Every structure is written in C-alpha cells, then in structure tokens.
CSV table of C-alpha atoms in Angstrom, one decimal:
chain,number,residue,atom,x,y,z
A,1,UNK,CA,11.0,-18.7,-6.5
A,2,UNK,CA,8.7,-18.6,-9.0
A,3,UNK,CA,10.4,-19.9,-13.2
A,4,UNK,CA,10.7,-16.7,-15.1
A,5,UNK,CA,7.8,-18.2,-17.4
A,6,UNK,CA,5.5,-18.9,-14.7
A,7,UNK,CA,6.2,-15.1,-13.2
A,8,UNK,CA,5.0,-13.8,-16.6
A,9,UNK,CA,2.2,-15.8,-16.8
A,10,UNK,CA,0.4,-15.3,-13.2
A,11,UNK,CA,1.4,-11.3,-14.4
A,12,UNK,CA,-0.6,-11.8,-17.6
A,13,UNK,CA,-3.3,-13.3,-15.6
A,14,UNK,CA,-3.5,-10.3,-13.5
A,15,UNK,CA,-3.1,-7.9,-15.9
A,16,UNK,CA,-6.2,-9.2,-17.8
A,17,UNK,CA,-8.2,-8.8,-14.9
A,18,UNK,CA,-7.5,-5.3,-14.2
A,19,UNK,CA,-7.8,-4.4,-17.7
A,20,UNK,CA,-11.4,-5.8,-17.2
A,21,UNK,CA,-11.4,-4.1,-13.8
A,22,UNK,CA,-11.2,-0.8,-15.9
A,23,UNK,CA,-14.5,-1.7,-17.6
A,24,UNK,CA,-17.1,-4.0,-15.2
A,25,UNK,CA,-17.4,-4.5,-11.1
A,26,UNK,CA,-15.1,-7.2,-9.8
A,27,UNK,CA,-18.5,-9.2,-8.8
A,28,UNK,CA,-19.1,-9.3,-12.5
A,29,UNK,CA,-15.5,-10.8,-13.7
A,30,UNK,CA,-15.4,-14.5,-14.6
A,31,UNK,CA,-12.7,-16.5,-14.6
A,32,UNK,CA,-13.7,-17.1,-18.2
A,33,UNK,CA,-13.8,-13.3,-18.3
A,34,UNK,CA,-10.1,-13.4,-17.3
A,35,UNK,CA,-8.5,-15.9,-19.6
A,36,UNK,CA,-10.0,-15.0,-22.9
A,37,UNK,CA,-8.5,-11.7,-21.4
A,38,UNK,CA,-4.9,-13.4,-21.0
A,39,UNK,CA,-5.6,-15.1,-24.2
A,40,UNK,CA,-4.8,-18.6,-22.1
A,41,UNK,CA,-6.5,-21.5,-21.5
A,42,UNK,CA,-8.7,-22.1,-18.3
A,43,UNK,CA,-6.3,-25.1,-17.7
A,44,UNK,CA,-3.2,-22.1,-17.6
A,45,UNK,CA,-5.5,-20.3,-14.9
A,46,UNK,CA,-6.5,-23.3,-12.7
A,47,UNK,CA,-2.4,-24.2,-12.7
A,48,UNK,CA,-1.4,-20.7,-10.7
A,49,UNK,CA,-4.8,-19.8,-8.7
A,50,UNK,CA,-7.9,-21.6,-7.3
A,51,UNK,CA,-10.3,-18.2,-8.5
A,52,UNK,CA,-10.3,-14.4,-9.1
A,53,UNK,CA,-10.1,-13.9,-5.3
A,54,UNK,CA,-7.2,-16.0,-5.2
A,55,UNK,CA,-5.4,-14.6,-7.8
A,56,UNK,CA,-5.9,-10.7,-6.4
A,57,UNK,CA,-5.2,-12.0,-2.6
A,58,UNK,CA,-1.7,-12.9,-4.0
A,59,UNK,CA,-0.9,-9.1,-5.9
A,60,UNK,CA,-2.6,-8.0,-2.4
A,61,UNK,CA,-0.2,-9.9,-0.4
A,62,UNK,CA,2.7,-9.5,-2.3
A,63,UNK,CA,2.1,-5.1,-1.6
A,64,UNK,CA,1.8,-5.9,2.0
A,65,UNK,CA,4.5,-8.0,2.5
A,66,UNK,CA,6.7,-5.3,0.7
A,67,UNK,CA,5.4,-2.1,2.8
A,68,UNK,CA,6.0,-4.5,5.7
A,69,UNK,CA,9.4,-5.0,4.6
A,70,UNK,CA,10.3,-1.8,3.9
A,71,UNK,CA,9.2,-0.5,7.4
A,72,UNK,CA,11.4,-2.8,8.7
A,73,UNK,CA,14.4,-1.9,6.8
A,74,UNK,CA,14.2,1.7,7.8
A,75,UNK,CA,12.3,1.9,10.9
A,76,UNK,CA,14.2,1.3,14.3
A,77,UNK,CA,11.2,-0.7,16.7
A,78,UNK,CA,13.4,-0.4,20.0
A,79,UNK,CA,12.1,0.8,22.9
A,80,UNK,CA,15.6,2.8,23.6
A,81,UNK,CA,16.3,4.4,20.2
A,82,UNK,CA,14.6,6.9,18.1
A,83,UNK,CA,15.4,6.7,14.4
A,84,UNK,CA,16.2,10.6,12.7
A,85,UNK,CA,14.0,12.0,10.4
A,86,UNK,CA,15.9,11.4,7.5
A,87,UNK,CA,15.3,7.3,7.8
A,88,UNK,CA,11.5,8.1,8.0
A,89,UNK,CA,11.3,9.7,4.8
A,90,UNK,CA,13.6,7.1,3.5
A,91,UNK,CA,10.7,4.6,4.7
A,92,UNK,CA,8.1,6.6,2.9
A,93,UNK,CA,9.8,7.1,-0.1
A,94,UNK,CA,10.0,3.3,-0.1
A,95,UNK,CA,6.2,3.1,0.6
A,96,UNK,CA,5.6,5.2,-2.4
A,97,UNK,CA,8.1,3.5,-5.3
A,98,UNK,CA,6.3,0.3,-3.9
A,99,UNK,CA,2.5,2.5,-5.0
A,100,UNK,CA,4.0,3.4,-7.9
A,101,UNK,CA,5.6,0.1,-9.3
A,102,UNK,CA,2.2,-1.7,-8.4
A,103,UNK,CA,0.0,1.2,-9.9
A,104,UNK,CA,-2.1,-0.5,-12.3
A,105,UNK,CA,-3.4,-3.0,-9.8
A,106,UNK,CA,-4.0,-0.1,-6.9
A,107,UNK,CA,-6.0,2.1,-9.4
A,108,UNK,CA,-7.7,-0.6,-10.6
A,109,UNK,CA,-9.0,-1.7,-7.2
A,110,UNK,CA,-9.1,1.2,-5.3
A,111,UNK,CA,-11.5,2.7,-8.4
A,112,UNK,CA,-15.4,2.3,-8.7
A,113,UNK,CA,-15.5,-1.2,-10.0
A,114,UNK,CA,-12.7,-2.8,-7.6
A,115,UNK,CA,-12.3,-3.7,-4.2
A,116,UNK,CA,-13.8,-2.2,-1.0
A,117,UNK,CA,-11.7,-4.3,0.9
A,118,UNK,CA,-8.4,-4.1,-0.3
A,119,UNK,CA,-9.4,-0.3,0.3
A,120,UNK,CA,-10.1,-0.9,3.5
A,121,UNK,CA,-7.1,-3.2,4.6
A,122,UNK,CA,-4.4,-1.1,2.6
A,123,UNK,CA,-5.8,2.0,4.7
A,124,UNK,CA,-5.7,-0.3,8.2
A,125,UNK,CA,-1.6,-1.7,6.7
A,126,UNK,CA,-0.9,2.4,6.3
A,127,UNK,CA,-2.7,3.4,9.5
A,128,UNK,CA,-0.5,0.5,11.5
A,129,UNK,CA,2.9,1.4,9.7
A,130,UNK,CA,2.1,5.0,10.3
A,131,UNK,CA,1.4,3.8,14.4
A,132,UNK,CA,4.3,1.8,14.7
A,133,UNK,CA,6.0,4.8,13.4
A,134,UNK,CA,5.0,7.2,15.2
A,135,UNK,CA,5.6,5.0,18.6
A,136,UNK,CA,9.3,4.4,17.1
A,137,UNK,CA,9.9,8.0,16.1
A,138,UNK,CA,8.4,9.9,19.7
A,139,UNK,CA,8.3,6.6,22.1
A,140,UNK,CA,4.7,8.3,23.6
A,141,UNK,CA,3.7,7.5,27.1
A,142,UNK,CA,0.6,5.3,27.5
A,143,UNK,CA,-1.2,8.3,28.8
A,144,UNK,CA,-2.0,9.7,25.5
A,145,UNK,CA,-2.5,6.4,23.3
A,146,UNK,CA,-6.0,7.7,22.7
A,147,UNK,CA,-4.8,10.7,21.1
A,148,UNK,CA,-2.1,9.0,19.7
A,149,UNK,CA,-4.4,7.0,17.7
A,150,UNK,CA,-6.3,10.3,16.3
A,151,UNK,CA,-2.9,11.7,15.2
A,152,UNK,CA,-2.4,8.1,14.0
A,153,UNK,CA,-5.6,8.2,11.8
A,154,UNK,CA,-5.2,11.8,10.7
A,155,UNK,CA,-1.5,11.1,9.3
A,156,UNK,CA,-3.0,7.5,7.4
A,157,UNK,CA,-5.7,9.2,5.9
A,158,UNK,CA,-3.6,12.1,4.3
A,159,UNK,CA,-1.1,9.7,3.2
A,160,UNK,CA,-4.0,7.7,1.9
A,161,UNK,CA,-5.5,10.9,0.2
A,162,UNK,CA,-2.2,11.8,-1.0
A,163,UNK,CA,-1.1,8.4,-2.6
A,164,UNK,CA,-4.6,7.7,-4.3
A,165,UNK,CA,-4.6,11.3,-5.9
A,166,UNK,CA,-0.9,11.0,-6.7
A,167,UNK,CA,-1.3,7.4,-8.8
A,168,UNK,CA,-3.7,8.8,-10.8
A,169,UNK,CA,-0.9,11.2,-12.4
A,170,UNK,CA,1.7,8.4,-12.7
A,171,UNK,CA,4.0,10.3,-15.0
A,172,UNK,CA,5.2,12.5,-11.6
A,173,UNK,CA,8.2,10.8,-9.8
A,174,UNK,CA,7.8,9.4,-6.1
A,175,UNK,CA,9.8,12.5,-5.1
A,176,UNK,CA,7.0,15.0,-4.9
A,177,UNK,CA,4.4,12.9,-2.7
A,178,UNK,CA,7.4,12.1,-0.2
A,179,UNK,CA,8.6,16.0,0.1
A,180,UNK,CA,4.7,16.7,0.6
A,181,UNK,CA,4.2,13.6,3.3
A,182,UNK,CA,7.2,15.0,4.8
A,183,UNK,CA,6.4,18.8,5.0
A,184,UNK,CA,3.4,17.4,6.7
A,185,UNK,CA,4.3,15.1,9.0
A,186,UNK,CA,7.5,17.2,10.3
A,187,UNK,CA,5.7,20.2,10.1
A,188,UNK,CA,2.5,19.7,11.2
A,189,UNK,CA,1.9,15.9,12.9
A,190,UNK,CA,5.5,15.7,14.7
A,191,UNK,CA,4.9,19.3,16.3
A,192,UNK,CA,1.9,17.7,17.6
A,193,UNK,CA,3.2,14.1,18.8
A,194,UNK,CA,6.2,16.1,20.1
A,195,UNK,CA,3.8,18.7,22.8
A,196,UNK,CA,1.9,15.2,24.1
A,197,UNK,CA,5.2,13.9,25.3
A,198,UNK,CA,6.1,14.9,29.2
C-alpha cells in the first residue's frame, strides 16, 4: 500500500486536474496544465503516472473496484439462495457513500468538459451490478432474459439519473437517494421481475 505521502500526492495530482476539468475539455489538459495545478514538478507527475489518461484510469479503477466490492459484500451470487431486501438496500447505500466520497472526480467527469467514457463504462458497471442483482434477488428463468435485460436497463438508468442529479446537491446525506432507489425498485421494478417468474 501506497506511503501516506505518496497517497497525498497522486490525490493532489488528481485534484488539480479536476479543478481544471471545471474550467476546459479533458482533450485540452496538459500534463503541464496539471502540475503547475498541483504546484509540483513534472518530475513528481512522471514518478506516480505515465499521462492524464493514466492518472484518471487509476481514480476510475479505484470506483470500480469498490462498487465491485461492495456488491460482493452484500449480494448473495448462489444459485440456491435469495438474499432479503434489506441486504440490497444495504448494497446500494454502499454504492452511493462510494458516489458521494468520490464526488469531485464523478462531477467533474460526468460534466460537459469530462469524460464520455467513464460515462459510458460507470453506466455499463451500474447496469451489470443492477443484472447480477436482479438474477441474485428473483433467480429468473432463461425464458425471459430479454425482458430481463429491459428491466435491467430501466432500473441502471434511474439509478444513473438519480445519482448524477443527487451529486450535484452534495450537502444531502446518502440516505435520501437510497430510500428513493428503494421505493422504486421494491415498488415498481421487483413487482415487475416478480410477475415474469413461473
């Protein structure tokens, strides 16, 4: 594990860059750009990260590798064994401190100068999660996979919705979001993923 130095320094780093995220398109950031940013020399930069891409793919990874971990923590992936409800929202409460204590950096590249990517594969990690879910929560027959899937992209894109609108107000707690997500999914989705089973 990363020296407590060198943990505040790659942070610095990435802090600069989504302060300048805030003001110019990513294609326009220099590593230059970054480290008069930081206040650091180019030297310091070159040490933790071969380039900007570099240095986002790690924050990146480091958000996925969390929401991974906290699906598995609360979600049960055996065939035989439905977890309850109370676990799920447990999972997305999770989901959400993990938004929240990463908020800077999932503003800044889910805003008009950062990263359709990132968009793009943190909708795919919520979609899968949200699948794997689902699959763990109703065990569904492969008859209705293809609906499954449209549930599947329904519930990931109102999560998505929910969690870009709600990190734009970060003073509100987790708690609000999660009773929302859950309202929705028990209420509305799991009625729905319930009537496709046999």
């Amino acid at each position: 594990m990363p020296s407590q130095k060198v943990q505040k320094t790659r942070q610095n780093l990435l802090n600069a860059c989504i302060q300048l995220l805030d003001q110019q398109d990513l294609s326009q950031i220099s590593v230059t750009d970054i480290v008069e940013q930081a206040k650091v020399h180019r030297a310091t930069f070159y040490r933790h990260f071969e380039d900007k891409y570099d240095l986002l793919n790690e924050a990146e990874t480091e958000i996925f590798d969390e929401m991974t971990a906290a699906f598995n923590r609360y979600i049960n992936q055996s065939d035989n064994t439905k977890i309850d409800t109370a676990n799920f929202a447990a999972y997305r409460l999770a989901l959400l401190h993990i938004f929240m204590q990463h908020a800077p950096f999932v503003n800044a590249m889910l805003g008009a100068n950062g990263d359709l990517t990132f968009e793009n594969k943190l909708y795919d990690q919520i979609y899968q999660l949200t699948q794997l879910g689902f699959k763990t929560l109703y065990q569904l027959p492969p008859s209705v996979t293809q609906k499954a899937e449209f549930i599947g992209h329904y519930a990931a894109s109102a999560a998505f919705g929910i969690v870009r609108q709600w990190l734009k107000t970060p003073t509100n707690t987790p708690d609000e979001p999660a009773q929302l997500l859950d309202e929705l999914t028990i209420k509305g989705v799991a009625t729905t993923l319930n009537e496709l089973n046999p």
